[in-house]
Short mmCIF file of C-alpha atoms in Angstrom, two decimals:
data_model
loop_
_atom_site.label_atom_id
_atom_site.label_comp_id
_atom_site.label_asym_id
_atom_site.label_seq_id
_atom_site.Cartn_x
_atom_site.Cartn_y
_atom_site.Cartn_z
CA MET A 294 0.00 0.00 0.00
CA PHE A 295 1.28 3.42 -0.89
CA ALA A 296 0.12 6.66 0.74
CA ALA A 297 1.74 9.93 -0.06
CA ALA A 298 1.33 12.88 2.25
CA GLY A 299 0.57 15.79 -0.02
CA GLU A 300 -1.06 13.87 -2.82
CA ASP A 301 -3.41 11.42 -1.16
CA VAL A 302 -5.06 13.21 1.76
CA ASP A 303 -7.82 15.60 0.74
CA PHE A 304 -9.06 17.56 3.74
CA ALA A 305 -11.51 19.65 1.70
CA TYR A 306 -13.43 16.59 0.48
CA ARG A 307 -12.67 14.58 3.66
CA GLN A 308 -11.19 11.65 1.77
CA ILE A 309 -8.02 9.59 1.52
CA LEU A 310 -6.75 7.95 -1.64
CA VAL A 311 -5.24 4.53 -1.00
CA ARG A 312 -2.92 3.64 -3.84
CA ASP A 313 -2.00 0.20 -5.07
CA GLY A 314 -4.30 -1.67 -2.68
CA LYS A 315 -5.82 -5.11 -3.16
CA GLY A 316 -5.71 -6.07 -6.82
CA GLU A 317 -3.24 -3.23 -7.43
CA LYS A 318 -6.18 -0.81 -7.54
CA ASP A 319 -6.47 2.71 -6.16
CA ARG A 320 -9.41 3.35 -3.86
CA VAL A 321 -10.90 6.37 -2.10
CA THR A 322 -12.13 6.15 1.47
CA MET A 323 -13.70 8.62 3.86
CA LEU A 324 -11.72 10.76 6.27
CA PRO A 325 -13.83 10.95 9.46
CA GLU A 326 -14.21 14.44 10.91
CA ARG A 327 -12.94 13.26 14.30
CA LEU A 328 -9.58 12.32 12.75
CA VAL A 329 -8.96 15.55 10.82
CA GLN A 330 -7.07 17.37 13.59
CA THR A 331 -5.03 14.29 14.53
CA LEU A 332 -4.09 13.70 10.89
CA HIS A 333 -3.09 17.37 10.48
CA GLU A 334 -0.79 16.96 13.49
CA GLN A 335 0.65 13.71 12.10
CA LEU A 336 1.37 15.34 8.75
CA GLY A 337 3.11 18.22 10.53
CA ALA A 338 5.30 15.76 12.46
CA ALA A 339 6.07 13.80 9.28
CA LYS A 340 6.98 17.01 7.45
CA ARG A 341 9.37 18.06 10.24
CA MET A 342 10.95 14.58 10.19
CA HIS A 343 11.32 14.81 6.41
CA ALA A 344 13.08 18.19 6.68
CA ILE A 345 15.54 16.71 9.19
CA ASP A 346 16.13 13.68 6.97
CA LEU A 347 16.84 15.93 3.97
CA ARG A 348 19.38 17.95 5.96
CA GLU A 349 21.12 14.70 6.91
CA GLY A 350 21.24 13.46 3.32
CA TYR A 351 18.26 11.09 3.47
CA GLY A 352 14.54 11.60 2.89
CA GLU A 353 13.94 9.71 -0.36
CA VAL A 354 11.01 7.31 -0.73
CA HIS A 355 10.55 4.53 -3.26
CA LEU A 356 8.26 5.63 -6.09
CA PRO A 357 5.90 3.22 -7.84
CA TYR A 358 6.46 1.98 -11.38
CA ALA A 359 8.50 4.22 -13.71
CA LEU A 360 8.00 7.48 -11.82
CA ALA A 361 11.53 7.43 -10.41
CA ARG A 362 12.98 7.30 -13.93
CA LYS A 363 10.62 9.96 -15.23
CA TYR A 364 11.07 12.28 -12.22
CA PRO A 365 14.47 11.42 -10.64
CA ARG A 366 14.17 13.89 -7.71
CA ALA A 367 10.48 13.30 -6.97
CA GLY A 368 11.27 10.75 -4.24
CA TYR A 369 12.67 13.60 -2.12
CA GLU A 370 9.62 15.87 -2.50
CA TRP A 371 7.19 16.33 0.38
CA GLY A 372 4.17 15.31 -1.71
CA TRP A 373 5.49 11.77 -2.08
CA GLN A 374 6.47 11.17 1.54
CA TYR A 375 4.64 8.67 3.73
CA VAL A 376 1.97 9.86 6.15
CA PHE A 377 3.39 7.47 8.77
CA PRO A 378 7.15 7.33 8.10
CA SER A 379 9.54 4.93 9.78
CA LYS A 380 11.32 6.31 12.83
CA SER A 381 14.58 4.82 11.59
CA VAL A 382 16.41 5.23 8.29
CA ARG A 383 15.91 2.37 5.87
CA SER A 384 17.52 1.67 2.53
CA ILE A 385 15.50 1.62 -0.67
CA PRO A 386 15.69 -2.04 -1.78
CA ARG A 387 16.37 -1.33 -5.45
CA LYS A 388 18.95 1.36 -4.71
CA GLY A 389 20.59 -0.15 -1.64
#
């Protein structure tokens, strides 16, 4: 499952896009009102963590399909980062 921070959470329409789910299909689900504030806070924390990772020379995520070849720096952009990132640095399997 792939969830990007800036691209897949739509607060205006109160929905979340879940990419590459069961059957490799994208699906939209509801974002309950009671989770809006908590999710805003989580995204803020993830964005701060991403800024720190970038300063330390990390912060790239694996992009699906051929996007990494088409947009080589996109994996470092905020819009592609995970909503719930790992607390530790991990290598990208295909890049090592």
